[in-house]
XYZ file of C-alpha atoms in Angstrom:
379
model
C -1.819 3.634 -42.297
C -2.064 5.303 -45.701
C -0.441 8.801 -45.562
C -3.523 10.523 -46.963
C -5.790 8.818 -44.460
C -3.355 9.704 -41.694
C -3.463 13.372 -42.619
C -7.241 13.348 -42.474
C -7.289 11.367 -39.228
C -4.949 13.861 -37.544
C -7.660 16.509 -37.868
C -10.092 14.417 -35.823
C -7.752 13.485 -32.993
C -8.596 14.835 -29.547
C -5.536 16.622 -28.118
C -4.090 15.200 -24.896
C -4.315 18.189 -22.550
C -1.992 18.604 -19.609
C -2.911 17.979 -15.990
C -1.949 19.703 -12.737
C 0.417 16.842 -11.952
C 2.072 17.117 -15.364
C 2.565 20.870 -14.921
C 3.884 20.397 -11.382
C 6.501 17.880 -12.526
C 7.805 20.288 -15.145
C 7.769 23.175 -12.669
C 10.076 21.199 -10.362
C 12.696 21.039 -13.110
C 12.427 24.769 -13.698
C 12.891 25.536 -9.999
C 16.294 23.787 -9.896
C 17.662 25.981 -12.695
C 19.837 27.807 -10.162
C 22.138 24.774 -10.066
C 23.126 25.446 -13.671
C 22.459 29.158 -14.292
C 23.457 32.390 -12.550
C 20.916 34.409 -14.520
C 17.869 33.766 -16.678
C 16.100 36.084 -19.138
C 13.189 35.625 -21.529
C 12.646 37.791 -24.603
C 9.372 38.107 -26.532
C 8.497 40.017 -29.707
C 7.042 43.471 -29.129
C 3.745 42.299 -30.663
C 3.388 39.585 -28.008
C 2.800 41.495 -24.721
C 0.913 38.551 -23.179
C 4.012 36.344 -23.603
C 2.146 33.430 -25.149
C 3.705 30.830 -27.414
C 0.868 29.653 -29.613
C 0.985 25.918 -30.402
C -2.448 24.599 -31.423
C -2.652 20.861 -32.063
C -0.956 19.465 -34.070
C 2.204 21.530 -33.583
C 5.957 21.120 -33.657
C 7.929 23.356 -31.312
C 11.586 23.730 -32.281
C 14.735 25.031 -30.597
C 18.469 24.962 -31.226
C 20.390 22.284 -29.296
C 23.307 23.558 -27.195
C 23.860 21.049 -24.373
C 22.018 18.882 -21.867
C 21.283 21.975 -19.792
C 18.600 22.692 -22.390
C 16.182 20.537 -20.355
C 15.546 23.194 -17.650
C 15.156 25.667 -20.517
C 12.290 23.600 -21.908
C 10.675 23.671 -18.468
C 10.853 27.478 -18.578
C 9.160 27.571 -21.975
C 6.327 25.231 -21.007
C 4.140 27.734 -19.028
C 4.024 30.049 -22.039
C 2.738 27.394 -24.452
C -0.948 27.710 -25.364
C -3.040 25.646 -25.392
C -1.598 23.320 -22.722
C -1.158 20.068 -24.618
C 1.191 17.301 -23.533
C 4.412 16.867 -25.485
C 6.272 14.072 -27.139
C 9.974 14.829 -26.707
C 12.789 12.908 -28.428
C 15.401 12.124 -25.771
C 18.787 10.449 -25.908
C 18.462 6.807 -24.990
C 21.449 6.989 -22.625
C 19.634 9.538 -20.434
C 17.683 6.563 -19.161
C 20.910 4.681 -18.417
C 22.880 4.197 -15.234
C 24.584 7.221 -13.604
C 23.699 9.559 -16.466
C 24.070 12.869 -14.583
C 27.495 12.031 -13.180
C 28.788 10.737 -16.521
C 27.399 13.598 -18.584
C 28.172 16.640 -16.417
C 31.221 15.316 -14.497
C 30.371 17.420 -11.412
C 32.682 17.894 -8.455
C 32.262 18.247 -4.705
C 28.767 18.585 -3.266
C 27.173 18.788 -6.714
C 28.625 15.368 -7.564
C 27.019 13.898 -4.451
C 23.658 15.464 -5.306
C 23.781 14.198 -8.886
C 24.838 10.736 -7.693
C 21.868 10.547 -5.316
C 19.516 11.614 -8.109
C 20.997 8.969 -10.428
C 20.617 6.241 -7.828
C 17.010 7.189 -7.094
C 15.971 6.274 -10.639
C 13.751 9.336 -10.738
C 15.066 10.597 -14.090
C 13.820 7.666 -16.231
C 10.450 7.781 -14.461
C 10.169 11.509 -14.917
C 11.219 11.424 -18.569
C 8.640 8.758 -19.320
C 5.891 10.678 -17.525
C 6.375 13.959 -19.396
C 6.427 12.147 -22.751
C 10.092 11.642 -23.596
C 10.685 9.136 -26.376
C 14.067 7.350 -26.035
C 16.011 7.736 -29.277
C 19.262 6.021 -30.186
C 22.045 8.252 -31.455
C 23.157 6.188 -34.438
C 25.546 8.785 -35.807
C 27.337 9.042 -32.475
C 26.957 5.830 -30.516
C 26.723 2.767 -32.718
C 26.867 3.851 -36.366
C 29.534 1.298 -37.349
C 27.552 -1.626 -35.992
C 24.335 -0.481 -37.652
C 26.060 0.134 -40.979
C 27.492 -3.378 -40.972
C 24.021 -4.785 -40.418
C 22.474 -2.504 -43.043
C 20.066 -1.147 -40.437
C 21.089 2.496 -40.068
C 18.636 4.212 -42.413
C 15.771 1.856 -41.541
C 16.262 2.583 -37.852
C 16.249 6.358 -38.360
C 13.094 6.179 -40.503
C 11.442 3.925 -37.936
C 12.116 6.375 -35.121
C 10.688 9.323 -37.056
C 7.614 7.215 -37.761
C 7.377 6.483 -34.039
C 7.464 10.216 -33.273
C 4.780 10.918 -35.861
C 2.634 8.274 -34.160
C 2.822 10.300 -30.951
C 1.417 13.285 -32.847
C -1.361 11.084 -34.216
C -2.217 10.138 -30.620
C -2.920 13.767 -29.642
C 0.422 15.137 -28.435
C 2.401 18.035 -29.811
C 6.039 17.357 -30.651
C 9.040 19.211 -29.336
C 12.356 18.639 -31.074
C 15.851 19.922 -31.787
C 15.895 19.956 -35.618
C 19.712 19.870 -35.733
C 19.744 16.559 -33.878
C 23.156 17.308 -32.349
C 24.738 19.891 -30.053
C 25.918 23.238 -31.412
C 29.683 22.742 -31.650
C 30.850 26.131 -32.919
C 28.450 28.403 -31.052
C 25.844 28.860 -33.770
C 23.864 26.046 -35.363
C 24.585 22.661 -36.842
C 23.032 21.420 -40.071
C 19.249 21.128 -39.823
C 18.210 17.499 -40.336
C 15.368 16.270 -42.550
C 13.068 15.230 -39.711
C 10.946 18.389 -39.964
C 10.529 17.775 -43.705
C 9.476 14.174 -43.001
C 6.812 15.323 -40.554
C 5.696 18.201 -42.807
C 5.000 15.724 -45.590
C 3.129 13.394 -43.232
C 0.706 15.893 -41.631
C -1.105 18.330 -43.891
C -2.315 20.675 -41.129
C 0.866 20.773 -39.029
C 1.725 24.033 -37.207
C 5.257 25.279 -36.487
C 6.719 27.554 -33.831
C 10.213 28.193 -32.495
C 12.349 29.624 -29.725
C 16.115 30.048 -29.473
C 18.453 29.325 -26.558
C 21.476 31.611 -26.059
C 23.974 30.758 -23.327
C 26.440 33.313 -21.996
C 29.405 31.540 -20.385
C 31.422 34.745 -19.963
C 29.333 37.134 -17.880
C 28.988 35.176 -14.628
C 30.640 32.408 -12.680
C 28.145 29.929 -14.108
C 26.284 30.245 -17.387
C 23.449 32.672 -18.092
C 20.466 31.526 -20.127
C 18.489 33.672 -22.558
C 15.388 32.385 -24.328
C 14.347 34.283 -27.439
C 10.773 33.447 -28.384
C 9.559 33.343 -31.954
C 6.021 32.603 -33.032
C 4.033 30.491 -35.432
C 5.391 30.408 -38.965
C 4.337 28.649 -42.172
C 6.188 25.951 -44.065
C 4.592 25.496 -47.500
C 3.288 22.013 -48.251
C 5.274 21.888 -51.481
C 8.586 22.947 -49.874
C 11.417 20.477 -50.488
C 13.840 19.284 -47.796
C 16.381 22.058 -48.445
C 13.705 24.753 -48.343
C 12.337 23.406 -45.060
C 15.831 23.404 -43.545
C 16.409 26.984 -44.694
C 13.133 28.205 -43.177
C 13.837 26.487 -39.840
C 17.390 27.829 -39.663
C 16.232 31.376 -40.400
C 13.601 31.240 -37.650
C 16.009 29.852 -35.059
C 18.910 32.078 -36.110
C 16.887 35.270 -35.772
C 16.059 34.409 -32.155
C 19.608 34.557 -30.763
C 19.986 37.144 -27.988
C 22.776 39.714 -27.810
C 24.413 39.239 -24.407
C 27.274 40.956 -22.629
C 29.423 37.917 -23.416
C 28.788 37.552 -27.133
C 28.767 41.286 -27.904
C 32.060 41.733 -26.016
C 33.448 38.838 -28.055
C 32.242 40.394 -31.313
C 33.795 43.712 -30.274
C 37.293 42.509 -29.315
C 37.567 40.383 -32.463
C 37.043 43.588 -34.441
C 40.385 44.813 -33.076
C 42.454 42.331 -35.089
C 45.652 44.081 -36.143
C 45.644 46.362 -33.132
C 47.896 45.673 -30.149
C 45.840 47.077 -27.278
C 43.096 49.429 -26.120
C 42.136 50.966 -22.813
C 39.596 49.170 -20.649
C 37.497 52.318 -20.308
C 37.278 52.826 -24.059
C 36.334 49.201 -24.671
C 33.531 49.424 -22.126
C 32.327 52.690 -23.636
C 32.295 51.124 -27.109
C 30.374 48.119 -25.795
C 27.618 50.309 -24.330
C 27.452 52.511 -27.414
C 27.315 49.486 -29.716
C 24.417 47.927 -27.785
C 22.520 51.223 -27.749
C 22.926 51.732 -31.489
C 21.856 48.149 -32.225
C 18.742 48.566 -30.068
C 17.798 51.771 -31.878
C 18.512 50.517 -35.393
C 17.216 46.962 -34.969
C 14.522 46.654 -32.295
C 13.693 43.197 -33.667
C 16.952 41.829 -32.229
C 16.745 40.637 -28.640
C 19.245 42.313 -26.283
C 20.009 41.355 -22.692
C 18.503 43.506 -19.958
C 22.008 43.852 -18.483
C 22.760 46.574 -21.007
C 20.189 48.726 -19.216
C 21.615 48.254 -15.714
C 24.788 48.677 -13.685
C 25.219 44.884 -13.869
C 26.831 45.368 -17.283
C 30.047 46.573 -15.631
C 30.406 43.360 -13.616
C 29.575 41.278 -16.675
C 32.310 43.027 -18.673
C 34.819 42.503 -15.863
C 33.885 38.821 -15.804
C 34.407 38.649 -19.572
C 37.873 40.191 -19.281
C 38.881 37.893 -16.433
C 37.795 34.722 -18.221
C 39.338 35.866 -21.518
C 42.559 36.545 -19.629
C 42.547 33.059 -18.064
C 41.938 31.597 -21.515
C 45.063 33.288 -22.874
C 43.181 35.612 -25.241
C 43.918 38.893 -23.473
C 46.236 40.291 -20.852
C 46.179 43.430 -18.722
C 48.919 46.076 -18.768
C 47.897 48.712 -16.275
C 44.671 50.151 -17.629
C 45.175 48.674 -21.093
C 43.795 45.445 -22.556
C 46.387 43.717 -24.736
C 45.041 41.523 -27.527
C 47.032 38.288 -27.754
C 47.643 36.269 -30.910
C 45.510 33.363 -29.687
C 42.436 35.601 -29.733
C 42.453 35.844 -33.515
C 43.488 32.269 -34.305
C 40.710 30.182 -35.845
C 41.131 26.468 -35.014
C 41.292 24.143 -38.015
C 38.679 21.959 -36.368
C 35.691 23.859 -34.961
C 34.383 20.819 -33.101
C 33.940 21.764 -29.447
C 34.969 25.355 -30.145
C 33.811 26.310 -26.654
C 36.992 24.727 -25.273
C 39.327 25.853 -28.051
C 38.318 29.506 -28.441
C 35.505 30.639 -26.159
C 35.609 34.170 -27.598
C 35.001 32.978 -31.153
C 32.347 30.562 -29.853
C 30.384 33.476 -28.384
C 30.865 35.688 -31.436
C 29.442 32.835 -33.555
C 26.187 32.994 -31.590
C 25.554 36.223 -33.479
C 26.123 34.700 -36.931
C 22.613 35.466 -38.170
C 22.854 39.076 -36.947
C 26.402 39.790 -38.212
C 25.418 41.786 -41.353
C 23.307 44.144 -39.220
C 25.967 44.370 -36.496
C 28.687 45.148 -39.022
C 26.628 48.023 -40.401
C 26.227 49.451 -36.896
C 29.920 48.862 -36.139
C 30.886 50.985 -39.128
C 29.289 53.973 -37.384
C 31.237 53.500 -34.131
C 34.584 54.787 -35.357
C 36.600 52.541 -33.039
């Protein structure tokens, strides 16, 4: 179809609205979030008291891509989306393969048995197809060499983006991770050109975003924070680099300050100092969060900073940092070890190499504001 005609046709398409069954299937995924998360928080802008994520057809909803646990996060977002229009969701092709859960998450004990039973039931491929998942090959990860030899790599990528745009033309909104890959260093990977491709294809396309922040420090399992954005414009004449910059700014501003990432930011500020008392560190952490909240109400901050749960979260941070070889305890003092301040040459999979730096990197977009507040602490 001619691009101009397609843009005009998109205006006349009847949106595919959700059904009770569709909503129920997504709700099931949300209800099992306790398997992966110890805590879950949602954060909305102050000017959105009704907690609605506006996404009129045709819309693209975007989020940063952290790991496969993002799927339950999408189920949490779904009830807030208005109007209720079915999605097209790009999904890794191997999710539909044999024993995906066991291979991907490598669970142990009872959880391994549960995941194995789910894999064998075949329910995942059926579910993914029902909610609108579009199986996408991962050419830059799985079979790039083979495709390059055949001269098919770029054609295949273009074909898949065209396939996704067809789903929009059929009346669905599109959800996607514009980076296309997992966050490896804690913040964001390079934003791909898919959003630009779709922006150029649909004249009246709407955009909205939300940001996923995972805290792996503050509990036994991870804690999930969802920072909601809102609709934002992308000019029709914006080039690919401008589109990427706009998307990255919207996603970056949605990261939530958690007990884990703010503690990480704080201890890394003590480079050059041998140790500090636990009580003083905790006092600085609380003061820092309070000052950030007062100076920058636009930044999302975990509710834990308002409750006694912060103390347990900080203790969990110290214990995990100690096990990782970043800190050690000497009586009532926290000793900062050399490993804490070492930046790996390769930041790929930084979560395993330096979990403290990984969490600090979640705050990359906010760092200039945090540094200004830090300068008033006098630590």
